Tab-separated table of C-alpha atoms in Angstrom:
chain	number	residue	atom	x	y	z
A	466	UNK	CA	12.104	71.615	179.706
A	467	UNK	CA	10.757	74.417	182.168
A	468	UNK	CA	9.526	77.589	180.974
A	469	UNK	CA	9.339	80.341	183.543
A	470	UNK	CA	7.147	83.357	182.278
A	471	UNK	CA	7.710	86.550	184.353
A	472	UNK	CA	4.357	88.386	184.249
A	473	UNK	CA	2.408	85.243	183.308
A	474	UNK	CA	-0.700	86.230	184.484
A	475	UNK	CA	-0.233	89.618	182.181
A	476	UNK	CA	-2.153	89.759	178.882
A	477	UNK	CA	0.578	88.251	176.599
A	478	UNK	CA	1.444	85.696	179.600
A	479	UNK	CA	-1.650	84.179	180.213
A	480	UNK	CA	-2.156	83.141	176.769
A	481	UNK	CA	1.353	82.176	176.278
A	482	UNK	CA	1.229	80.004	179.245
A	483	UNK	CA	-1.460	77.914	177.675
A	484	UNK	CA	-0.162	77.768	174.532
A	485	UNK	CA	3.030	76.509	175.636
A	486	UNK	CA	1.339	74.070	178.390
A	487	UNK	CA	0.796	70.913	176.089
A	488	UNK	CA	4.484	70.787	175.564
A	489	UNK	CA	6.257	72.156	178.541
A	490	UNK	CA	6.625	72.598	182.046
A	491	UNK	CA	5.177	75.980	182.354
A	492	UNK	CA	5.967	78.092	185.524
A	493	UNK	CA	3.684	80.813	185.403
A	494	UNK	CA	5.381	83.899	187.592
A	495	UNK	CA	3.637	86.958	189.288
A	496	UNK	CA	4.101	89.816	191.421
A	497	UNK	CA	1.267	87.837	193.490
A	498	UNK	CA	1.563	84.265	193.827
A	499	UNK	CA	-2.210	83.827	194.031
A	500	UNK	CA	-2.852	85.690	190.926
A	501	UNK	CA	-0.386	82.854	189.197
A	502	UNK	CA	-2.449	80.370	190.439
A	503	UNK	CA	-5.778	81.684	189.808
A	504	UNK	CA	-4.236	81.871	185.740
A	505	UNK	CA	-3.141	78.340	185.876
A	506	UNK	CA	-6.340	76.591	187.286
A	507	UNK	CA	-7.965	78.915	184.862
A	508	UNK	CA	-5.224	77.657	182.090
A	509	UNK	CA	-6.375	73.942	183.269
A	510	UNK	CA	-9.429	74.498	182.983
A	511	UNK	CA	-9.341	75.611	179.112
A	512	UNK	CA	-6.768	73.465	178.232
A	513	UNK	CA	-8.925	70.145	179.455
A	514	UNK	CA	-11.869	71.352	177.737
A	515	UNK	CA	-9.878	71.013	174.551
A	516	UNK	CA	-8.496	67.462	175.248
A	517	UNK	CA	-5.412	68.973	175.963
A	518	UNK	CA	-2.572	67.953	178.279
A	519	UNK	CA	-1.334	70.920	180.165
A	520	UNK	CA	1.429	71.245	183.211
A	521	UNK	CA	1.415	74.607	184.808
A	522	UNK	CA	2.638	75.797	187.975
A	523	UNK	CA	2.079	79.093	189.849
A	524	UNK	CA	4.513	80.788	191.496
A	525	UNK	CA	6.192	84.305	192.108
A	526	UNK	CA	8.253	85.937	189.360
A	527	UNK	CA	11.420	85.015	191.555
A	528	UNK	CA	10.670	81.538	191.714
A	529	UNK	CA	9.806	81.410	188.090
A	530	UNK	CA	12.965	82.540	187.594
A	531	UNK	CA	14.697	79.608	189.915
A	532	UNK	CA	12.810	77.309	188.546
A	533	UNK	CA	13.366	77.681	184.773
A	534	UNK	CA	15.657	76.718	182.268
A	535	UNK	CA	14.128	79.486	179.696
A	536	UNK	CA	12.706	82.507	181.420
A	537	UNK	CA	10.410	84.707	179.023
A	538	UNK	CA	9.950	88.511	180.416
A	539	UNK	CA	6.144	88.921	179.215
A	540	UNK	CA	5.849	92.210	180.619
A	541	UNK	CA	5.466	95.836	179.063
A	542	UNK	CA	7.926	97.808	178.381
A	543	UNK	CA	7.763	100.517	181.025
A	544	UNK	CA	7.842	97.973	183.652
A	545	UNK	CA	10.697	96.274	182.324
A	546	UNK	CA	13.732	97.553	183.908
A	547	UNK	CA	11.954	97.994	187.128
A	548	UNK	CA	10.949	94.581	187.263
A	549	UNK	CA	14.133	93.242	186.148
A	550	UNK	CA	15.781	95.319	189.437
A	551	UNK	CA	13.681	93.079	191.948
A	552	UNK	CA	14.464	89.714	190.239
A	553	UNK	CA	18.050	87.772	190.048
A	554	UNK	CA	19.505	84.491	189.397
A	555	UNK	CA	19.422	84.635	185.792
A	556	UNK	CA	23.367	83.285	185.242
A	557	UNK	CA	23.112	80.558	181.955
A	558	UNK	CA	19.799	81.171	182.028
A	559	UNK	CA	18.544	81.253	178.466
A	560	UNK	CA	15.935	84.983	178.565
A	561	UNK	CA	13.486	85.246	175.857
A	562	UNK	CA	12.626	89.158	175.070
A	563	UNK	CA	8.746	89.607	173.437
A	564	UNK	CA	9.163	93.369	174.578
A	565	UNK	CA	8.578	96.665	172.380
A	566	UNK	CA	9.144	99.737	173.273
A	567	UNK	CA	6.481	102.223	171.617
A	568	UNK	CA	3.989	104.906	172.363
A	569	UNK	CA	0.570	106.272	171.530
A	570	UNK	CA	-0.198	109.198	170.465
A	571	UNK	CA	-2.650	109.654	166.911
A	572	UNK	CA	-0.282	106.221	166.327
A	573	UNK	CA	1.486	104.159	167.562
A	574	UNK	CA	5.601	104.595	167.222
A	575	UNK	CA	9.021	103.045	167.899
A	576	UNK	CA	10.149	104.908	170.826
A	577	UNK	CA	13.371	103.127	171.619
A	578	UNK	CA	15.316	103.120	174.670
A	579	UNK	CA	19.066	104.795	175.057
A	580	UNK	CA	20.576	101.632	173.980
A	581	UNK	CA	18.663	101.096	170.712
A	582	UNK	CA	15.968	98.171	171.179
A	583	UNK	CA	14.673	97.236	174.531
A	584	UNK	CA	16.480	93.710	174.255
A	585	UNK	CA	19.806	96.091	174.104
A	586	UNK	CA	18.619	97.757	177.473
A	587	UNK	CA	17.454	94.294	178.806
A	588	UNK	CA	20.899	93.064	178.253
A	589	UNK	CA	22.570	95.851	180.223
A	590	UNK	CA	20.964	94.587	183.381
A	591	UNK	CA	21.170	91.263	182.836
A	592	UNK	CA	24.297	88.960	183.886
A	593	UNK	CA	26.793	88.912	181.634
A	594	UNK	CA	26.275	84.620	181.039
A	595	UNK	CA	22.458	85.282	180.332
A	596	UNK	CA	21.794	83.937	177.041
A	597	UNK	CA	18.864	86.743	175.564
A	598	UNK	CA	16.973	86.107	172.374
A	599	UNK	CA	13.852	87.934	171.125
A	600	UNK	CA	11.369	86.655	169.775
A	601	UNK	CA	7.286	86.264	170.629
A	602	UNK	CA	7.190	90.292	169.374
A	603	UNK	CA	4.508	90.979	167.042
A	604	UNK	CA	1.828	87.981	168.333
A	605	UNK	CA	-1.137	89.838	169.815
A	606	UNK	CA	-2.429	89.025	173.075
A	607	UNK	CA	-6.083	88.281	171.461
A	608	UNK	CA	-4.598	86.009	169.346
A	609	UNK	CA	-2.391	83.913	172.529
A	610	UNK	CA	-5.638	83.611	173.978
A	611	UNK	CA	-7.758	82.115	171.019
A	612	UNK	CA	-7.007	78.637	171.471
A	613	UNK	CA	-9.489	77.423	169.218
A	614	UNK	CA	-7.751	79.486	166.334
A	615	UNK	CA	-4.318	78.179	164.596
A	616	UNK	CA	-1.254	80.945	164.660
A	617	UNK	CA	-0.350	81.206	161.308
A	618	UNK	CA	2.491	83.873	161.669
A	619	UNK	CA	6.551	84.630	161.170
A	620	UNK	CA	8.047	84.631	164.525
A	621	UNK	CA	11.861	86.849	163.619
A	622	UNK	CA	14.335	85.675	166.411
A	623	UNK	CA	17.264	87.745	167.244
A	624	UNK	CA	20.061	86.695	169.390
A	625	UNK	CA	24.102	86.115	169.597
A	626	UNK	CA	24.375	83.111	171.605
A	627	UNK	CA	23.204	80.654	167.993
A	628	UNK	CA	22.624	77.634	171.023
A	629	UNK	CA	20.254	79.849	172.457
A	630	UNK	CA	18.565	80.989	169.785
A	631	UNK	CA	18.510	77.358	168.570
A	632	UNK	CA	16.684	76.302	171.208
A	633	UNK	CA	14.282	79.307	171.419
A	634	UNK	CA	13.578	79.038	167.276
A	635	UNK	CA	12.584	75.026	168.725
A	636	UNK	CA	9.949	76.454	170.978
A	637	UNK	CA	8.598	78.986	168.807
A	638	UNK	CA	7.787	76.415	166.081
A	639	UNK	CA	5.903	74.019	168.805
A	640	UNK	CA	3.441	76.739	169.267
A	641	UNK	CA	-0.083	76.650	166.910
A	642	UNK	CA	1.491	77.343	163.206
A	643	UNK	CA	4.004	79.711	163.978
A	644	UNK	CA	7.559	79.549	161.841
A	645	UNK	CA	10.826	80.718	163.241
A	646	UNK	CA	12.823	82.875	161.227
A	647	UNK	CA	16.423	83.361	162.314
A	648	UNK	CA	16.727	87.231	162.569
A	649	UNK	CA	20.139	88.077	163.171
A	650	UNK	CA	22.221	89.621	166.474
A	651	UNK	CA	20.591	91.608	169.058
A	652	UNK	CA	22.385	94.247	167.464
A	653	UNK	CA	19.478	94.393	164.684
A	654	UNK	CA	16.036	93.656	167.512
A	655	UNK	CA	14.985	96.964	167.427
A	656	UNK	CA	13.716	96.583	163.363
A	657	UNK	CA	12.178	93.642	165.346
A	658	UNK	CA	10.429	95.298	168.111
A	659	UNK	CA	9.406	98.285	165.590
A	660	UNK	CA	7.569	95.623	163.662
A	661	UNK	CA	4.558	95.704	166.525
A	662	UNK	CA	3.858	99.648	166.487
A	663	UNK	CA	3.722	99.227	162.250
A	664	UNK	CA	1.150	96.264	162.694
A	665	UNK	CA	-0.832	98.057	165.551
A	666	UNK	CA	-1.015	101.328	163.109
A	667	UNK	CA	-2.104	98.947	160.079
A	668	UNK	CA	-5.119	97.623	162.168
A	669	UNK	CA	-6.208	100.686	163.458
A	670	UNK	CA	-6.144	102.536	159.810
A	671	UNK	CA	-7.279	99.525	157.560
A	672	UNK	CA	-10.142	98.666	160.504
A	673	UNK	CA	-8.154	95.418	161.100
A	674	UNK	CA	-7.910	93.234	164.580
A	675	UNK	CA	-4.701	91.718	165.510
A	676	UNK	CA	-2.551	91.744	162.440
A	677	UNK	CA	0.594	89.584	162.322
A	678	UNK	CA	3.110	88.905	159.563
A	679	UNK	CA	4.181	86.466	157.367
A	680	UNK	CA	7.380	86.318	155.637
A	681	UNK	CA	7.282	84.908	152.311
B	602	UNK	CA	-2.597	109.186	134.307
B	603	UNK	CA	1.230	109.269	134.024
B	604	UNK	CA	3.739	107.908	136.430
B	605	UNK	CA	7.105	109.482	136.056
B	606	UNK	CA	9.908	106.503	137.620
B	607	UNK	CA	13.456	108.701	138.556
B	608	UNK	CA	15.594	106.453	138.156
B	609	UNK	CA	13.542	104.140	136.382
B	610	UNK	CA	16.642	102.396	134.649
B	611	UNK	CA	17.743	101.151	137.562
B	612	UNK	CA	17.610	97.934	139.273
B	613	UNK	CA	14.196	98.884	140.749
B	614	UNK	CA	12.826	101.529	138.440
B	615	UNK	CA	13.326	98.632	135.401
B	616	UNK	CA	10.966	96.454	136.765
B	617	UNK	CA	8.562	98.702	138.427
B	618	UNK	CA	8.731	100.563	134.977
B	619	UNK	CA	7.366	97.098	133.100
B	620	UNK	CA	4.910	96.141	135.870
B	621	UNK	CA	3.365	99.462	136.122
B	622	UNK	CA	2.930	100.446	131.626
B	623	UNK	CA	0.323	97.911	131.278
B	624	UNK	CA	-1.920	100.032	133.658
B	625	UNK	CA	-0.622	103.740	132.822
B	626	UNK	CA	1.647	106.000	131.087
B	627	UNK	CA	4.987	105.413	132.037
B	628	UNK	CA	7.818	107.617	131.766
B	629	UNK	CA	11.080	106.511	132.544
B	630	UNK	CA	13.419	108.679	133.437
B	631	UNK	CA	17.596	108.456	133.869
B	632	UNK	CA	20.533	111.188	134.065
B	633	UNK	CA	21.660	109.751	130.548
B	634	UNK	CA	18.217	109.460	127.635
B	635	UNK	CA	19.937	107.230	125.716
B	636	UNK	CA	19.860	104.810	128.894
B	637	UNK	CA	16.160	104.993	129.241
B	638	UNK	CA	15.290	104.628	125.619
B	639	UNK	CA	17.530	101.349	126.063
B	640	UNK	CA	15.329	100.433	129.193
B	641	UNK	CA	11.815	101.382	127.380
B	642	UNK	CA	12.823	99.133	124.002
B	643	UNK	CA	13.954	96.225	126.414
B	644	UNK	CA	10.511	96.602	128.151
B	645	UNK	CA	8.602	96.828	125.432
B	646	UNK	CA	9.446	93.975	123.892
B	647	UNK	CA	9.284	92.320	127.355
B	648	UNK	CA	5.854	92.892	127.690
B	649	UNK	CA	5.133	92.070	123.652
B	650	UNK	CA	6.540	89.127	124.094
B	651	UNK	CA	3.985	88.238	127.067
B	652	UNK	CA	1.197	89.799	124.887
B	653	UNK	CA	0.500	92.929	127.457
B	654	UNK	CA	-0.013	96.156	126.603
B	655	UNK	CA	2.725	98.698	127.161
B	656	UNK	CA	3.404	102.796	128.137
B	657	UNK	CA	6.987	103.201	128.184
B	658	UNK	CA	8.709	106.536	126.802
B	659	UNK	CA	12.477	107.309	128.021
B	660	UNK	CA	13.238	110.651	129.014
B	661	UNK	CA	15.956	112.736	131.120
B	662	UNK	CA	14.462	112.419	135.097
B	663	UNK	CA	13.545	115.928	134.622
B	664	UNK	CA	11.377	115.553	132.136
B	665	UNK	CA	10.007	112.635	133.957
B	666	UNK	CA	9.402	115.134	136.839
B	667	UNK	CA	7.568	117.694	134.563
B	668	UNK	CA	5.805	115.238	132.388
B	669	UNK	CA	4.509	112.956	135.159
B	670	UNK	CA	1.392	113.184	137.493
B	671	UNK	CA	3.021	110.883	140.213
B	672	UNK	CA	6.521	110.534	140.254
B	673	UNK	CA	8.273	107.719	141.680
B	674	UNK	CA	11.842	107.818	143.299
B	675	UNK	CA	13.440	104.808	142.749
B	676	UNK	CA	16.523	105.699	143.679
B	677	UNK	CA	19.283	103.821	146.468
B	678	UNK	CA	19.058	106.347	150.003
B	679	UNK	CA	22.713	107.524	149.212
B	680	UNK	CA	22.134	108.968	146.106
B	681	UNK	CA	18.837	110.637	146.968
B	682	UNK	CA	19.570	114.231	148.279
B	683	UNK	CA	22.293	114.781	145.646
B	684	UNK	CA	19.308	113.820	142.677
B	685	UNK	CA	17.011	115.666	144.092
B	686	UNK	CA	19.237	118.873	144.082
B	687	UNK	CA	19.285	118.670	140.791
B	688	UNK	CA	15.643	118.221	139.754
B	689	UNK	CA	12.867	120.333	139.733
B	690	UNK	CA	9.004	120.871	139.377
B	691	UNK	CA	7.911	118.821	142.028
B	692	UNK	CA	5.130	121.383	143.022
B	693	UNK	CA	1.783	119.709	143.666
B	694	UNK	CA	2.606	116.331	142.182
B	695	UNK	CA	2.437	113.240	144.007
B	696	UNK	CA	5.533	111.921	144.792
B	697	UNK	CA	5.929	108.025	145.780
B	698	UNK	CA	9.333	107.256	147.937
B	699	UNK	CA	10.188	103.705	148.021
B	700	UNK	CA	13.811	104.689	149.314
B	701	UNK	CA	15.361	102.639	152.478
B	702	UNK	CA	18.072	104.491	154.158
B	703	UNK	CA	20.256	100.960	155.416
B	704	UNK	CA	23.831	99.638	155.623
B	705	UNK	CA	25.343	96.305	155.130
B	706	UNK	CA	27.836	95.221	157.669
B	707	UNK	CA	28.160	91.836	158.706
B	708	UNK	CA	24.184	92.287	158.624
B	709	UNK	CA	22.086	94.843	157.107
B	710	UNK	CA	20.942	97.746	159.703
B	711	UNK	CA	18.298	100.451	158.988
B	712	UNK	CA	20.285	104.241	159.656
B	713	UNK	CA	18.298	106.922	158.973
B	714	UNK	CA	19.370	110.304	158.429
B	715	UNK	CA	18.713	113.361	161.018
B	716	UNK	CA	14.999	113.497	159.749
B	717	UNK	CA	14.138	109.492	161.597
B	718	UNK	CA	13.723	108.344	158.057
B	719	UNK	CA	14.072	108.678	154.655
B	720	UNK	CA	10.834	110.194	153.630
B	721	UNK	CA	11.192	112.984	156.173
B	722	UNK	CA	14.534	113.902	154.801
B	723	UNK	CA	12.678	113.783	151.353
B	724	UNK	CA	9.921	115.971	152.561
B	725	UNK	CA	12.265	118.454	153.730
B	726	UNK	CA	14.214	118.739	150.482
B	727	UNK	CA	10.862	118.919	148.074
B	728	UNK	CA	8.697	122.262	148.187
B	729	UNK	CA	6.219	122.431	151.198
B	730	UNK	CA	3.033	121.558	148.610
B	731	UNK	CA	4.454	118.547	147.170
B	732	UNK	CA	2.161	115.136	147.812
B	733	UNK	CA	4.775	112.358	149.515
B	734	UNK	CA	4.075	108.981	150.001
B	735	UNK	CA	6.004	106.049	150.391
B	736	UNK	CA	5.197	102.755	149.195
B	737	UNK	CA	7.530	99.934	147.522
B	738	UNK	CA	9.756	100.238	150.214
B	739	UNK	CA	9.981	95.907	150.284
B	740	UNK	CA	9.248	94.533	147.065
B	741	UNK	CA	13.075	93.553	146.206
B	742	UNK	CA	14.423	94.484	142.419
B	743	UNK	CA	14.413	90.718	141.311
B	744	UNK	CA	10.693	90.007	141.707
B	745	UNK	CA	9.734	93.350	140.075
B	746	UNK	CA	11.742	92.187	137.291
B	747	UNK	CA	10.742	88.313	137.405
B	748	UNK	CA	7.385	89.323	135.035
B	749	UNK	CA	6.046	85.902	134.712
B	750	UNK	CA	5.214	85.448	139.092
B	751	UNK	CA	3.054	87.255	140.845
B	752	UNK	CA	3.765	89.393	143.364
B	753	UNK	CA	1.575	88.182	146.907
B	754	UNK	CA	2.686	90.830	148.950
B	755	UNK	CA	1.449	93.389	151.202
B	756	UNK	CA	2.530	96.900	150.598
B	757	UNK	CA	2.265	99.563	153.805
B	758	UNK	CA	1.722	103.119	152.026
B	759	UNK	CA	2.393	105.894	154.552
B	760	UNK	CA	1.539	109.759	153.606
B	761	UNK	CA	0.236	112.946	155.308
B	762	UNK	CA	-1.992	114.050	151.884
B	763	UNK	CA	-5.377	111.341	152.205
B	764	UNK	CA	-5.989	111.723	148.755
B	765	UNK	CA	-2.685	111.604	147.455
B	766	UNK	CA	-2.288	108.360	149.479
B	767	UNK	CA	-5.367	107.057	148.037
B	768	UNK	CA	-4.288	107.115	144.304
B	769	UNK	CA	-0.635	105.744	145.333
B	770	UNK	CA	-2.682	102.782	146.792
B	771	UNK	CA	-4.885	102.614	143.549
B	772	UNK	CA	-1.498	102.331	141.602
B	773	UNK	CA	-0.398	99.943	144.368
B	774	UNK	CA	-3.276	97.661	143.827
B	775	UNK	CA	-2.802	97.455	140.233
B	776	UNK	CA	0.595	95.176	140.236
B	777	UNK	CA	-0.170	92.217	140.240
B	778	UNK	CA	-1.563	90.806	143.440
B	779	UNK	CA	0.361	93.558	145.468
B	780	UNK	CA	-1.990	94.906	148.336
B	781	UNK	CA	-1.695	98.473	150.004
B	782	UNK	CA	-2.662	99.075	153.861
B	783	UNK	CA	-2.386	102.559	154.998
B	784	UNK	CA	0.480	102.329	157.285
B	785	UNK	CA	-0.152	105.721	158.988
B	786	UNK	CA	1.691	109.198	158.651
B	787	UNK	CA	4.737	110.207	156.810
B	788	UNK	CA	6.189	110.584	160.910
B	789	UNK	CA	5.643	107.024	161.351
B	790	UNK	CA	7.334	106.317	158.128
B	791	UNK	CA	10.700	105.187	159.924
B	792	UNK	CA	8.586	101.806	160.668
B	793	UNK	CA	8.358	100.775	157.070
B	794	UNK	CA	11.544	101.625	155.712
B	795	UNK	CA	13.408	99.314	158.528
B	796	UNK	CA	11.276	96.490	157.266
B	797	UNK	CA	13.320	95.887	154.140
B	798	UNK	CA	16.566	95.507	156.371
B	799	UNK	CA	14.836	93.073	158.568
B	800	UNK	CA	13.957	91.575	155.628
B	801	UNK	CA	17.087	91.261	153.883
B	802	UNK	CA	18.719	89.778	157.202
B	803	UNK	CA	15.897	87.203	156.834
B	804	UNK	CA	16.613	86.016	153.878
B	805	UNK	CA	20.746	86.301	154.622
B	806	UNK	CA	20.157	83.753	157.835
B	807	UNK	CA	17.277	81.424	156.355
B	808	UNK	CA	18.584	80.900	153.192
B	809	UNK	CA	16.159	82.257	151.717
B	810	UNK	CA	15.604	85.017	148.652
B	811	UNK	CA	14.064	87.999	148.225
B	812	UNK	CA	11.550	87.459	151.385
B	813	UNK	CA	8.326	89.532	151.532
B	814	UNK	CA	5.900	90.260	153.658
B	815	UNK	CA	2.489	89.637	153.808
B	816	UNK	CA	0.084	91.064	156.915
B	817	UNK	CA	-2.642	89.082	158.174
């Protein structure tokens, strides 16, 4: 299977990338192609150390996006619907949503947008026939990268197509530790997505780094 | 000190009621007295029976308000502004709100009222010098009530008052092996109360019961 990550050279990408390397055809995508390949022969490099297979391609966003059977948007929020407007060609396309919409101030909050959860807005633009999860929401971008450390989180996954979500729960629990945990509908993402600006205000008032979840 | 539960013969104020009289004074209060002399002899011997010591007196929730140094609302979202318009005394006292303002369609979705969340609506109702918290927002009834397993949980306690929160995170620590994180302000308090939703839609599509959550 081919997994196209749109802003894979990001923060969240980069480590995703490699995480997801070992077991998939990763197609890292980027606003600059060279920057994708600079993060793969960087990814190939760490992954090898480790023993570890690892099949990653750089490309453009775009071609990511051709390329893939499941597309994940790791890029931030405020670039989201911008980005989306440049890309196309994701018809059947299964679209995996890690995105939260939040501010800083003192804190960090849930600042949603109109339609309730940024997978709701993602939706909107996308096709019709794109089959959008979430899921990938509260792992921290330290933590992605720290390959030598197991992921022992709850991963909720939201989505209405269950095939889909199916299929994205699969990948989720090939990654490190992490456990799937079927969510519900879109309808209910943004008590996902709010779930990262609680854990980012927990670290920073309980002098924590990172902080993920469990369910239990 | 003594912790005054409103609504503490209900399905969340029975439990919390037992958990918490080993530790301190607890007075239970209820619209009817006759209810929460019923809940304090059923706790009692509860407790007894597991050879722990036990606080319980059962009182009218107003004389849980005036007799109490923290009082606890344990009361469903619906029913809170009508019960608090009917109570008095909450001047200076810490006051703990575990309330989640949710509905249950074919999935459970957090609603909040005008305020963004249940605590702000409760700050707006109580008198200006009142000490509100919230805390308990996602430790379901059941394993408050299930005395003989612990409770591995983590507990986000939000509040504007620092010393206020810190005693509602002493009494937090004291259950069991419950532990509190400062989650922030009272304006970021929307964050926590959507967790018990999300987690009730958890357990609904896992098959699971009464989920937790633990941060890590």
């Amino acid at each position: 299977m081919k997994i196209g990550i749109v802003g894979g050279t990001g923060d969240i990408g980069e480590g995703m990338a490699m995480r997801l390397s070992p077991y998939y055809d990763v197609i890292v995508g980027s606003r600059e192609q060279d920057k994708a390949e600079a993060t793969c022969t960087m990814g190939r490099e760490q992954m090898t150390k480790r023993g570890k297979p690892c099949s990653m391609k750089g490309v453009t966003n775009q071609e990511a996006v051709d390329a893939a059977d499941v597309i994940i948007l790791a890029i931030p929020f405020k670039h989201a619907a911008s980005t989306l407007a440049t890309l196309h060609g994701f018809e059947n396309k299964i679209v995996v949503s890690p995105v939260n919409p939040m501010e800083k101030t003192d804190h960090f909050i849930f600042v949603p947008p109109a339609e309730g959860s940024a997978a709701l807005m993602i939706r909107r633009i996308l096709p019709k026939d794109a089959r959008l999860c979430t899921a990938f929401n509260t792992i921290a971008a330290n933590k992605w990268k720290a390959l030598d450390e197991e992921l022992e989180y709850s991963v909720p996954v939201c989505g209405d197509d269950a095939e889909a979500k199916k299929i994205v729960m699969d990948i989720v629990n090939k990654v490190s530790r992490l456990k799937a945990f079927d969510a519900g509908p879109l309808a209910v993402s943004s008590m996902v997505e709010s779930l990262t600006p609680l854990l980012l205000n927990i670290a920073r008032y309980n002098k924590m780094r990172d902080v993920g979840i469990q369910f239990r």
